[in-house]
Coordinates of C-alpha atoms and ligand atoms in Angstrom, one line a residue:
R259 CA -140.3 -185.1 273.0
A260 CA -142.2 -182.2 274.6
P261 CA -144.2 -180.2 272.1
G262 CA -143.5 -176.6 271.2
G263 CA -139.8 -176.7 271.6
A264 CA -139.9 -174.2 274.5
D265 CA -138.0 -174.4 277.8
R266 CA -139.5 -177.3 279.8
T267 CA -138.3 -176.3 283.3
P268 CA -141.4 -176.3 285.6
P269 CA -142.1 -172.9 287.1
A270 CA -141.3 -172.2 290.7
G271 CA -144.2 -173.5 292.8
G272 CA -145.3 -176.1 290.3
Y273 CA -147.5 -176.2 287.2
F274 CA -150.8 -175.7 288.8
R275 CA -150.0 -172.5 290.7
Q276 CA -148.9 -170.9 287.5
G277 CA -152.3 -171.3 285.8
K278 CA -151.4 -169.5 282.5
W279 CA -148.2 -171.4 281.9
A280 CA -149.9 -174.7 282.7
A281 CA -152.7 -173.9 280.3
A282 CA -150.2 -173.1 277.6
V283 CA -148.5 -176.4 278.1
L284 CA -151.8 -178.3 278.0
L285 CA -152.7 -176.5 274.9
G286 CA -149.3 -177.4 273.4
L287 CA -149.9 -181.1 274.3
A288 CA -153.4 -181.0 272.7
E289 CA -152.0 -179.4 269.5
A290 CA -149.2 -182.1 269.4
A291 CA -151.8 -184.8 269.9
L292 CA -153.8 -183.4 267.0
A293 CA -150.8 -182.9 264.8
G294 CA -149.8 -186.5 265.3
P295 CA -146.3 -188.0 265.9
D296 CA -143.2 -186.0 265.3
G297 CA -141.5 -187.8 262.3
A298 CA -138.3 -185.7 262.7
A299 CA -137.9 -186.7 266.3
I300 CA -138.5 -190.4 265.5
Y301 CA -136.0 -190.1 262.7
A302 CA -133.4 -188.6 265.0
D303 CA -133.9 -191.3 267.6
L304 CA -134.1 -194.4 265.4
C305 CA -132.8 -193.7 261.9
A306 CA -130.1 -191.1 262.0
S307 CA -127.4 -193.4 263.3
C308 CA -127.4 -195.3 260.0
H309 CA -128.8 -192.7 257.5
A310 CA -127.2 -189.6 259.1
E311 CA -128.7 -186.6 260.8
T312 CA -128.5 -184.8 257.4
R313 CA -130.5 -187.7 255.8
L314 CA -127.8 -187.9 253.2
G315 CA -126.9 -191.5 254.1
G316 CA -124.1 -193.2 256.1
K317 CA -124.1 -196.9 256.6
G318 CA -127.6 -196.9 255.2
P319 CA -128.7 -195.1 252.0
A320 CA -129.7 -191.4 251.7
L321 CA -133.3 -190.8 252.7
I322 CA -134.3 -187.8 250.5
P323 CA -136.9 -187.6 247.7
E324 CA -134.2 -187.6 245.0
S325 CA -132.9 -191.0 246.2
L326 CA -136.2 -192.6 247.3
G327 CA -137.7 -192.2 243.8
R328 CA -140.7 -194.4 243.5
L329 CA -140.4 -195.7 247.0
Q330 CA -143.2 -193.5 248.5
G331 CA -146.4 -193.8 250.5
D332 CA -147.4 -197.3 251.4
R333 CA -144.3 -198.9 249.8
L334 CA -142.0 -196.7 251.9
Q335 CA -144.0 -197.4 255.1
A336 CA -143.9 -201.1 254.3
V337 CA -140.0 -201.0 254.2
I338 CA -140.0 -199.2 257.5
A339 CA -142.4 -201.7 259.1
E340 CA -140.9 -204.8 257.6
G341 CA -137.2 -203.9 257.1
R342 CA -135.2 -205.1 254.1
A343 CA -134.1 -208.7 253.7
M344 CA -130.4 -209.3 253.6
T345 CA -129.5 -205.8 254.8
Q346 CA -129.0 -204.2 258.2
M347 CA -132.4 -202.3 257.8
P348 CA -134.5 -203.7 260.8
A349 CA -138.3 -204.0 260.9
F350 CA -139.9 -201.3 263.1
R351 CA -143.4 -202.7 263.2
D352 CA -143.0 -203.8 266.9
T353 CA -141.2 -200.5 267.9
L354 CA -143.4 -197.9 266.1
R355 CA -147.2 -197.5 265.8
P356 CA -148.6 -197.2 262.2
E357 CA -149.1 -193.5 262.6
E358 CA -145.5 -193.1 263.8
I359 CA -144.3 -195.1 260.7
A360 CA -146.4 -192.8 258.5
A361 CA -144.9 -189.7 260.2
V362 CA -141.3 -190.8 259.7
A363 CA -142.1 -191.8 256.1
D364 CA -143.5 -188.3 255.5
Y365 CA -140.5 -186.7 257.1
V366 CA -138.0 -188.5 254.8
S367 CA -140.2 -187.8 251.8
A368 CA -140.0 -184.1 252.3
P369 CA -137.3 -182.1 250.4
L370 CA -134.3 -180.9 252.4
A371 CA -134.6 -177.4 253.7
A372 CA -131.5 -176.3 251.8
P373 CA -129.7 -177.9 248.9
P374 CA -126.7 -179.9 250.3
V375 CA -123.2 -178.9 249.4
W376 CA -121.2 -181.7 247.8
D377 CA -118.0 -180.1 246.6
A378 CA -114.5 -181.5 246.0
A379 CA -113.7 -181.2 249.7
A380 CA -116.8 -183.0 250.8
I381 CA -116.2 -185.8 248.3
G382 CA -112.5 -186.0 249.2
A383 CA -113.4 -186.4 252.9
T384 CA -115.4 -189.6 252.1
R385 CA -112.5 -191.3 250.3
E386 CA -111.4 -194.6 252.0
M387 CA -108.6 -196.6 250.6
T388 CA -108.5 -200.2 251.7
A389 CA -105.8 -200.6 254.4
D390 CA -104.8 -204.2 253.7
Y391 CA -104.9 -204.0 249.9
Q392 CA -101.7 -205.0 248.1
A393 CA -101.7 -205.1 244.3
A394 CA -100.8 -208.6 243.0
S395 CA -98.2 -208.7 240.3
A396 CA -100.3 -211.2 238.3
P397 CA -103.8 -212.7 238.6
V398 CA -104.1 -214.7 241.8
F399 CA -106.2 -217.3 239.9
A400 CA -105.6 -219.6 237.0
A401 CA -108.8 -218.6 235.1
D402 CA -108.6 -216.5 231.9
P403 CA -108.7 -212.9 233.2
M404 CA -110.4 -211.8 229.9
N405 CA -113.3 -214.2 230.5
I406 CA -114.1 -213.0 234.0
T407 CA -117.8 -212.1 234.3
L408 CA -119.2 -210.1 237.2
V409 CA -122.7 -210.7 238.5
V410 CA -124.2 -207.8 240.4
E411 CA -126.4 -209.2 243.1
T412 CA -128.6 -206.4 244.4
G413 CA -130.4 -208.8 246.8
D414 CA -127.6 -208.5 249.4
S415 CA -125.4 -205.9 247.7
H416 CA -122.6 -208.1 246.5
I417 CA -120.8 -208.9 243.2
S418 CA -119.8 -212.4 242.3
V419 CA -116.7 -212.7 240.3
L420 CA -117.2 -215.7 237.9
D421 CA -114.7 -217.6 235.9
G422 CA -116.4 -217.5 232.5
D423 CA -115.1 -221.0 231.5
S424 CA -115.6 -223.1 234.6
L425 CA -118.4 -220.8 236.0
A426 CA -116.8 -221.1 239.5
V427 CA -117.2 -218.1 241.8
L428 CA -113.7 -216.8 242.4
D429 CA -114.7 -214.1 244.9
R430 CA -117.9 -212.5 246.2
F431 CA -117.4 -208.9 247.5
E432 CA -119.7 -206.4 249.2
T433 CA -120.7 -203.4 247.2
P434 CA -122.4 -200.1 248.3
F435 CA -126.2 -200.4 248.5
A436 CA -128.2 -200.1 245.2
V437 CA -125.6 -200.5 242.5
H438 CA -127.0 -199.1 239.2
G439 CA -125.7 -199.2 235.6
G440 CA -122.8 -201.0 234.1
P441 CA -119.6 -201.2 236.1
K442 CA -116.7 -199.9 234.0
F443 CA -113.5 -201.8 233.4
S444 CA -110.0 -200.3 233.0
P445 CA -108.8 -200.7 229.3
D446 CA -106.6 -203.6 230.3
G447 CA -109.5 -205.3 232.2
R448 CA -107.7 -205.4 235.5
Y449 CA -109.7 -203.0 237.6
V450 CA -113.4 -202.4 237.7
F451 CA -115.4 -199.4 239.0
V452 CA -118.9 -199.8 240.4
M453 CA -121.4 -197.0 241.2
S454 CA -124.4 -196.9 243.6
R455 CA -127.4 -194.7 243.3
D456 CA -126.2 -192.9 246.4
G457 CA -123.1 -191.8 244.5
W458 CA -120.5 -194.2 246.0
V459 CA -117.8 -195.3 243.6
Q460 CA -115.9 -198.5 244.4
K461 CA -112.7 -199.6 242.8
Y462 CA -111.9 -203.3 242.8
D463 CA -108.8 -205.1 241.6
I464 CA -109.8 -208.2 239.7
W465 CA -106.2 -209.6 239.6
S466 CA -105.9 -209.4 243.4
L467 CA -109.6 -210.2 244.1
H468 CA -109.6 -207.2 246.5
E469 CA -111.3 -203.9 247.0
V470 CA -108.9 -200.9 246.4
G471 CA -111.1 -198.2 247.9
R472 CA -114.3 -196.1 247.6
V473 CA -115.4 -192.5 247.5
R474 CA -118.8 -190.8 247.5
A475 CA -118.7 -188.8 244.2
G476 CA -122.4 -187.6 244.4
L477 CA -125.4 -187.7 246.6
N478 CA -127.7 -189.1 244.0
S479 CA -126.0 -190.4 240.9
R480 CA -126.9 -192.0 237.6
N481 CA -123.9 -193.8 236.0
I482 CA -120.2 -193.7 235.4
A483 CA -117.9 -193.6 232.3
M484 CA -114.2 -194.1 231.9
S485 CA -112.0 -192.1 229.6
A486 CA -110.5 -193.9 226.6
D487 CA -107.0 -193.7 228.2
G488 CA -108.3 -195.2 231.5
K489 CA -107.2 -192.2 233.5
W490 CA -110.5 -190.6 234.4
L491 CA -113.8 -191.7 235.7
A492 CA -116.8 -189.4 235.2
V493 CA -119.8 -189.7 237.6
A494 CA -123.2 -188.3 236.4
N495 CA -125.1 -186.7 239.2
Y496 CA -128.7 -185.7 239.8
L497 CA -127.9 -184.3 243.2
P498 CA -126.1 -181.9 243.2
A499 CA -126.3 -181.0 239.5
T500 CA -122.7 -181.8 238.7
L501 CA -120.3 -184.1 236.9
T502 CA -117.6 -185.4 239.2
I503 CA -114.4 -186.5 237.6
L504 CA -112.2 -188.8 239.6
S505 CA -108.6 -190.0 239.0
T506 CA -109.0 -193.8 238.4
D507 CA -105.6 -194.2 240.0
D508 CA -106.5 -193.2 243.6
L509 CA -110.1 -192.0 243.4
S510 CA -109.1 -188.5 244.2
V511 CA -111.2 -185.7 242.8
A512 CA -109.9 -184.2 239.6
R513 CA -112.7 -181.8 238.9
V514 CA -116.3 -181.1 240.0
I515 CA -118.1 -179.4 237.1
A516 CA -121.3 -177.5 237.9
V517 CA -123.8 -178.3 235.1
A518 CA -125.9 -175.4 233.9
D519 CA -126.9 -173.7 230.7
R520 CA -125.5 -170.4 229.5
K521 CA -128.1 -168.5 231.6
G522 CA -127.0 -170.5 234.7
R523 CA -130.1 -172.7 234.9
P524 CA -128.8 -175.9 236.6
S525 CA -129.4 -179.3 235.1
R526 CA -129.3 -182.8 236.4
V527 CA -127.0 -185.1 234.4
S528 CA -129.0 -188.1 233.1
A529 CA -126.0 -190.1 232.0
V530 CA -122.4 -189.8 230.9
Y531 CA -120.8 -191.9 228.2
Q532 CA -117.3 -192.5 226.9
A533 CA -116.7 -191.6 223.3
P534 CA -113.3 -193.3 222.7
R535 CA -112.5 -192.0 219.2
R536 CA -113.3 -188.5 220.2
K537 CA -111.4 -188.7 223.5
T538 CA -114.4 -187.2 225.3
F539 CA -117.2 -187.8 227.7
V540 CA -120.6 -187.1 226.3
L541 CA -123.3 -185.9 228.8
A542 CA -127.0 -186.3 228.5
L543 CA -128.7 -183.4 230.4
K544 CA -132.1 -183.8 231.9
D545 CA -133.3 -180.2 232.4
V546 CA -131.7 -178.0 229.6
P547 CA -131.7 -178.5 225.8
E548 CA -127.9 -179.1 225.5
I549 CA -125.6 -182.0 225.1
W550 CA -122.1 -181.6 226.6
E551 CA -118.8 -183.0 225.4
I552 CA -115.9 -182.9 227.9
A553 CA -112.4 -183.5 226.6
T554 CA -110.4 -186.2 228.4
S555 CA -107.0 -185.4 226.9
E556 CA -104.6 -182.5 227.4
D557 CA -104.9 -181.6 223.7
G558 CA -108.6 -181.0 223.9
G559 CA -109.9 -184.2 222.3
P560 CA -112.1 -183.6 219.3
Y561 CA -110.5 -180.2 218.4
S562 CA -107.0 -181.6 218.1
E563 CA -108.3 -184.6 216.1
G564 CA -110.1 -182.2 213.7
L565 CA -113.4 -183.9 214.5
V566 CA -115.3 -180.8 215.3
H567 CA -116.2 -178.4 212.5
S568 CA -116.7 -174.8 213.3
N569 CA -120.3 -173.8 213.6
E570 CA -122.4 -171.8 215.9
N571 CA -122.4 -174.3 218.7
G572 CA -118.8 -175.4 218.6
M573 CA -117.4 -172.0 217.8
E574 CA -117.0 -170.7 221.4
E575 CA -114.6 -173.4 222.3
A576 CA -113.0 -173.7 218.9
M577 CA -112.0 -170.1 219.2
G578 CA -110.0 -171.0 222.3
V579 CA -112.4 -170.1 225.1
E580 CA -112.1 -173.6 226.4
R581 CA -109.3 -175.9 225.4
G582 CA -107.3 -178.7 227.0
L583 CA -108.2 -181.4 229.6
F584 CA -111.8 -181.2 230.7
A585 CA -112.6 -178.5 228.2
R586 CA -116.4 -178.3 227.6
R587 CA -118.4 -178.0 224.4
R588 CA -122.1 -177.3 224.4
I589 CA -124.2 -178.7 221.6
A590 CA -127.7 -177.0 221.5
V591 CA -130.6 -179.3 220.8
S592 CA -134.3 -178.4 220.4
A593 CA -135.4 -180.2 223.6
P594 CA -133.6 -182.1 226.4
L595 CA -132.6 -185.6 225.4
D596 CA -131.6 -188.3 227.8
D597 CA -130.4 -191.9 227.3
F598 CA -128.1 -192.1 224.3
F599 CA -126.9 -194.7 221.8
F600 CA -123.9 -194.1 219.6
D601 CA -122.7 -195.4 216.2
P602 CA -119.4 -197.4 216.4
D603 CA -117.2 -194.4 215.4
Y604 CA -119.0 -192.0 217.7
R605 CA -119.9 -189.6 214.9
N606 CA -123.6 -189.7 215.7
L607 CA -125.7 -190.3 218.7
I608 CA -129.4 -191.1 219.0
G609 CA -131.3 -189.7 222.0
A610 CA -134.9 -189.9 223.0
N611 CA -137.0 -186.8 223.8
R612 CA -138.7 -186.6 227.2
E613 CA -142.1 -187.6 226.0
G614 CA -140.5 -190.9 224.8
E615 CA -142.1 -190.6 221.4
T616 CA -139.3 -189.5 219.1
G617 CA -135.7 -190.4 218.5
V618 CA -133.3 -187.6 217.6
V619 CA -130.0 -188.2 215.8
V620 CA -127.3 -185.7 216.6
N621 CA -124.1 -185.5 214.6
L622 CA -121.4 -184.7 217.1
D623 CA -118.9 -183.5 214.4
V624 CA -121.1 -180.7 213.2
G625 CA -122.9 -180.3 216.5
R626 CA -126.6 -180.4 215.5
D627 CA -129.5 -182.8 214.9
I628 CA -129.6 -184.3 211.5
A629 CA -132.7 -186.7 211.7
T630 CA -135.7 -187.6 213.7
L631 CA -137.5 -190.9 213.7
P632 CA -140.7 -192.2 215.4
L633 CA -140.0 -194.3 218.5
P634 CA -143.2 -194.3 220.5
G635 CA -143.4 -196.1 223.9
M636 CA -140.4 -194.8 225.8
P637 CA -137.4 -196.2 223.9
H638 CA -134.6 -197.4 226.3
L639 CA -131.6 -196.3 224.2
G640 CA -129.1 -197.0 226.9
S641 CA -129.9 -200.7 226.3
G642 CA -129.6 -200.4 222.5
I643 CA -127.2 -202.8 220.6
S644 CA -125.9 -202.8 217.0
W645 CA -124.6 -205.4 214.6
M646 CA -124.1 -205.9 210.8
R647 CA -127.0 -207.1 208.7
D648 CA -126.7 -207.5 204.9
G649 CA -123.6 -205.3 204.9
R650 CA -125.4 -202.5 206.8
R651 CA -125.1 -201.6 210.4
V652 CA -128.4 -201.7 212.3
M653 CA -129.4 -201.1 215.9
A654 CA -132.2 -202.4 218.0
V655 CA -133.8 -200.7 221.0
P656 CA -136.4 -202.0 223.5
H657 CA -139.3 -199.9 224.7
L658 CA -140.1 -199.5 228.4
N659 CA -143.9 -199.0 227.9
E660 CA -144.7 -201.3 225.0
G661 CA -144.0 -204.9 223.9
R662 CA -141.9 -203.9 220.9
I663 CA -138.3 -203.7 219.7
S664 CA -137.5 -201.1 217.0
V665 CA -134.7 -202.0 214.5
I666 CA -133.1 -198.9 212.9
D667 CA -130.9 -198.7 209.8
M668 CA -128.0 -196.6 211.0
Q669 CA -127.0 -195.4 207.5
D670 CA -130.1 -193.4 206.8
W671 CA -131.8 -193.6 210.2
H672 CA -135.1 -195.1 209.3
V673 CA -137.0 -197.6 211.3
L674 CA -136.5 -200.9 209.4
K675 CA -138.8 -203.1 211.4
V676 CA -140.8 -203.1 214.6
I677 CA -140.7 -206.5 216.3
E678 CA -143.7 -207.3 218.5
T679 CA -142.9 -209.1 221.8
S680 CA -145.2 -210.2 224.6
G681 CA -144.5 -207.2 226.8
P682 CA -142.2 -204.2 227.6
G683 CA -138.5 -205.1 227.9
F684 CA -135.6 -203.5 229.6
F685 CA -132.4 -205.0 228.1
L686 CA -131.1 -206.4 224.8
R687 CA -127.9 -208.3 224.3
S688 CA -126.1 -210.2 221.6
H689 CA -122.6 -211.2 220.6
D690 CA -120.7 -211.8 217.4
G691 CA -120.5 -215.5 218.3
A692 CA -124.3 -215.8 218.9
P693 CA -126.9 -215.9 216.2
Q694 CA -129.7 -214.2 218.1
I695 CA -130.6 -211.1 220.1
W696 CA -131.8 -211.9 223.6
A697 CA -134.7 -209.6 224.6
D698 CA -136.4 -209.8 228.0
V699 CA -139.9 -208.9 229.1
F700 CA -139.6 -207.0 232.3
T701 CA -143.2 -206.0 233.2
G702 CA -146.8 -207.1 232.4
P703 CA -148.5 -210.5 232.4
H704 CA -145.7 -212.1 230.3
K705 CA -142.9 -210.9 232.6
G706 CA -140.1 -213.4 232.5
E707 CA -140.3 -214.4 228.8
M708 CA -137.1 -214.1 226.9
H709 CA -137.4 -213.6 223.1
L710 CA -134.7 -214.8 220.9
I711 CA -134.6 -212.8 217.7
D712 CA -132.6 -213.9 214.6
K713 CA -130.1 -211.1 213.8
Q714 CA -130.6 -211.5 210.0
T715 CA -134.3 -212.4 209.5
L716 CA -135.4 -210.3 212.5
G717 CA -137.9 -213.0 213.3
V718 CA -138.6 -214.3 216.8
V719 CA -137.2 -217.9 216.7
K720 CA -138.0 -218.9 220.3
V721 CA -139.5 -217.6 223.5
L722 CA -137.9 -219.0 226.6
K723 CA -140.0 -219.2 229.8
P724 CA -137.6 -220.5 232.4
E725 CA -139.5 -219.3 235.5
P726 CA -143.1 -218.3 234.6
G727 CA -144.3 -215.3 236.7
K728 CA -140.8 -214.4 237.9
T729 CA -138.6 -211.6 236.6
V730 CA -136.1 -213.1 234.1
A731 CA -134.0 -210.4 232.6
H732 CA -130.6 -209.1 231.3
T733 CA -128.3 -211.3 229.3
E734 CA -124.5 -211.4 229.1
F735 CA -122.3 -213.7 227.0
T736 CA -119.0 -215.4 227.7
R737 CA -116.0 -214.1 225.9
D738 CA -116.6 -216.3 222.8
G739 CA -120.3 -215.9 222.8
S740 CA -120.9 -219.6 223.2
K741 CA -122.8 -219.3 226.5
A742 CA -125.6 -216.8 227.5
L743 CA -126.1 -215.9 231.1
V744 CA -129.6 -214.8 232.2
S745 CA -130.7 -213.5 235.6
V746 CA -133.7 -214.8 237.5
W747 CA -134.1 -211.4 239.1
E748 CA -135.5 -212.6 242.5
Q749 CA -134.3 -212.6 246.1
E750 CA -133.7 -216.4 245.9
G751 CA -132.7 -216.1 242.3
A752 CA -130.1 -217.6 239.9
V753 CA -128.1 -217.0 236.8
I754 CA -129.2 -219.5 234.2
V755 CA -126.5 -220.5 231.7
Y756 CA -127.6 -221.4 228.2
D757 CA -125.8 -222.8 225.2
S758 CA -126.3 -219.8 222.8
H759 CA -126.6 -222.1 219.8
S760 CA -128.6 -225.1 221.0
L761 CA -130.5 -222.8 223.4
K762 CA -130.4 -225.6 226.0
E763 CA -130.1 -224.8 229.6
L764 CA -126.6 -225.9 230.9
T765 CA -126.7 -225.0 234.6
R766 CA -128.1 -222.6 237.2
L767 CA -125.9 -220.7 239.6
P768 CA -127.9 -219.6 242.8
M769 CA -127.6 -215.8 243.3
R770 CA -129.3 -213.2 245.4
K771 CA -131.5 -211.0 243.1
P772 CA -128.9 -210.9 240.3
S773 CA -129.3 -207.9 238.0
G774 CA -126.6 -207.0 235.4
K775 CA -123.7 -209.2 234.3
Y776 CA -120.6 -207.9 232.7
N777 CA -117.9 -209.9 230.8
V778 CA -114.4 -208.2 230.8
W779 CA -113.6 -209.0 227.2
N780 CA -117.0 -208.0 225.8
K781 CA -116.9 -204.7 227.6
I782 CA -113.3 -203.6 227.0
T783 CA -113.4 -204.6 223.3
F784 CA -116.9 -203.0 222.8
E785 CA -118.1 -206.3 221.4
D786 CA -121.0 -206.0 219.0
G787 CA -124.1 -206.8 220.9
T788 CA -123.1 -205.3 224.2
S789 CA -124.4 -202.0 225.7
H790 CA -122.3 -199.2 227.2
Ligands
DHE229 FE1 -131.1 -198.5 234.6 C1 -128.2 -199.1 232.8 C2 -131.1 -195.3 233.3 C3 -134.1 -198.0 236.0 C4 -131.0 -201.6 236.0 N1 -129.9 -197.4 233.3 C5 -128.7 -197.9 232.7 C6 -128.1 -196.8 232.0 C7 -128.9 -195.7 232.1 C8 -130.0 -196.1 232.9 C9 -128.7 -194.3 231.5 C10 -126.8 -196.9 231.1 C11 -125.7 -196.5 232.0 C12 -124.5 -197.3 232.1 O1 -124.6 -198.5 232.2 O2 -123.4 -196.7 232.0 N2 -132.4 -196.9 234.6 C13 -132.2 -195.8 234.0 C14 -133.4 -195.0 234.1 O3 -133.6 -193.8 233.7 C15 -134.5 -195.8 234.8 C16 -135.5 -196.1 233.8 C17 -135.2 -195.0 235.9 C18 -134.3 -194.9 237.2 O4 -134.8 -195.2 238.2 O5 -133.1 -194.5 237.1 C19 -133.6 -197.0 235.2 N3 -132.3 -199.6 235.8 C20 -133.5 -199.2 236.2 C21 -134.1 -200.2 237.1 O6 -135.2 -200.1 237.7 C22 -133.3 -201.4 237.0 C23 -134.0 -202.5 236.2 C24 -133.0 -201.9 238.4 C25 -131.9 -201.2 239.2 O7 -130.9 -201.8 239.5 O8 -132.2 -200.0 239.4 C26 -132.1 -200.8 236.2 N4 -129.8 -200.1 234.4 C27 -129.9 -201.2 235.1 C28 -128.8 -202.1 234.7 C29 -128.0 -201.4 233.8 C30 -128.7 -200.1 233.6 C31 -128.6 -203.6 235.2 C32 -126.8 -201.9 233.1 C33 -127.1 -202.6 231.8 C34 -126.0 -203.1 231.0 O9 -126.0 -204.2 230.5 O10 -125.0 -202.3 230.8

């Protein structure tokens, strides 16, 4: 590309007769040489066909700061140079010089000139329903449909559909790139909805072993939640600052709700959760000190159920300003809270403050915080689990920055015990049919160690080290809790299947960087020991 962007037609008589013009061109060339390669031009030539001229993604993911997250500087340049294994992202080290790779990395790391519009029309235009999909009238397999377990394989963007009894892979389907958070099952366990960080939502029919369709509900999204009646799927978005509500039936857009406080200050949505008893979605907001509740029934959810007591926060809606389907209730909190855990009847939630030092308990019925408790070291409440111990309900939560698990009494919200582990963990899981909590170590020198903690004594009974030095994380159980499935979270990885009582390894299923695993029964029955 010629520098300066001006008309490049040579003047009549040639460059050298037109001394001034030629000098200007030479000056432009010298400036361009000093300025270095043009990242935008390289992007347009080599990247836009997959990632789109707008950088909002196409066949490849969006290349904007909101989506790249921690993929910056040298790490980003390495991906451009080396490509990504098992994807269509090629290696550019033989096509581009290092300074050209650096220029294109800088270009995609810069914010977009104007915030992109991603409204109902834009979302609707991305909706693709699978042409050859036909709904089966009964499962096309003999396996127990309630014991199907999905394994998300992020290594090559697929999901394996496992028979939880025989452990056979019934299907392996392609997902959008970078699936994050738990897929959500319809209440009957037939359909599953999967979300990618680029905002794609995919619907898959487990009975038919077939994709139903997909739609891009956001540009940079966090997670999804399904309404208790199975009709609506909410998508929490960072970009734009919205909550998208889709019809689960055909993935059409039911509502796009702009998220902002009363003064109009927009907020990213950190996460959205289903609160079945309340017939609402509950939203964690990243940038403003409010929690939102959105009704998912025509009668306005918690108001009709008498769950919301009139007070300063709930009054606006209780007085009839907002009622009915998708009515919103704002609950003011002292500081933004993200990442929630709920008690089983969804009366209280516990959230973490941004500094990751304090847990705040908010009673949703009265709409205000009722307790705080010390939780230093970035508690990961989204991974919390709860169970009954000595007749009292307790919950446990791992910490992302410290090798500890906090156990909290949910009656009076005090920290019952802090269990030391060999390093910071990401996920906790258990099951009614399993005696222990399975707690991974995700980072640090002891990465890959799995702590088994007795649910009654709260003591560590065993530390499994199946693949020293490798990431071993995230556990899911079969329907009856008899087997525990653990990911060896590596490109050439595996799911290790353990007997949850003898703790013996039963088998290994080779998988490509398996991350989360989700059993239909455990998820649709809200089995004790599972996360959202
Ligand atoms: Fe997650 C669940 C937030 C980074 C893998 N993660 C969740 C949920 C939230 C969340 C709110 C619960 C939503 C749900 O399932 O509906 N995750 C965050 C973050 O804020 C954080 C720390 C930073 C970020 O980049 O977003 C984060 N998460 C990660 C990862 O780096 C992980 C390990 C790899 C990845 O795939 O991105 C990761 N998160 C997961 C998984 C779940 C999850 C596998 C579902 C767990 C489950 O058992 O339900």
